Amino acid sequence: MALESFKAQISLLLEEMVNQPEDQHEIQEQLREKLQEMRAMGLPLPADLVALEKRLNDDFYAAGT
């Protein structure tokens, strides 16, 4: 059941990213935390979310330079 709960939470976060772009940075951090929690629990991460996480990290580091 934990996997389904994570999927629902991540889905809500992705909706928030679209509907509240002014809070995008905060929502990205929450998404990263959820993916880290999933990793810590040994749950499988969907490939599309792993790709999104990489893109968010790349954008974050590119903006910092």
mmCIF file of N, CA and C in Angstrom, residues 56-65:
data_model
loop_
_atom_site.group_PDB
_atom_site.id
_atom_site.type_symbol
_atom_site.label_atom_id
_atom_site.label_comp_id
_atom_site.label_asym_id
_atom_site.label_seq_id
_atom_site.Cartn_x
_atom_site.Cartn_y
_atom_site.Cartn_z
ATOM 1 N N LEU A 56 15.162 18.131 -13.080
ATOM 2 C CA LEU A 56 15.043 19.159 -12.047
ATOM 3 C C LEU A 56 16.402 19.466 -11.424
ATOM 4 N N ASN A 57 17.188 18.415 -11.162
ATOM 5 C CA ASN A 57 18.523 18.614 -10.601
ATOM 6 C C ASN A 57 19.419 19.360 -11.575
ATOM 7 N N ASP A 58 19.362 18.996 -12.845
ATOM 8 C CA ASP A 58 20.168 19.689 -13.850
ATOM 9 C C ASP A 58 19.792 21.172 -13.932
ATOM 10 N N ASP A 59 18.484 21.441 -13.915
ATOM 11 C CA ASP A 59 18.020 22.834 -13.972
ATOM 12 C C ASP A 59 18.454 23.609 -12.738
ATOM 13 N N PHE A 60 18.372 22.951 -11.586
ATOM 14 C CA PHE A 60 18.742 23.588 -10.315
ATOM 15 C C PHE A 60 20.225 23.971 -10.340
ATOM 16 N N TYR A 61 21.076 23.029 -10.746
ATOM 17 C CA TYR A 61 22.508 23.310 -10.753
ATOM 18 C C TYR A 61 22.899 24.295 -11.836
ATOM 19 N N ALA A 62 22.188 24.274 -12.959
ATOM 20 C CA ALA A 62 22.466 25.233 -14.028
ATOM 21 C C ALA A 62 22.102 26.648 -13.585
ATOM 22 N N ALA A 63 21.030 26.784 -12.830
ATOM 23 C CA ALA A 63 20.610 28.088 -12.346
ATOM 24 C C ALA A 63 21.563 28.635 -11.286
ATOM 25 N N GLY A 64 22.246 27.740 -10.596
ATOM 26 C CA GLY A 64 23.157 28.157 -9.526
ATOM 27 C C GLY A 64 24.496 28.623 -10.021
ATOM 28 N N THR A 65 24.795 28.426 -11.290
ATOM 29 C CA THR A 65 26.112 28.839 -11.801
ATOM 30 C C THR A 65 26.044 30.129 -12.555
#
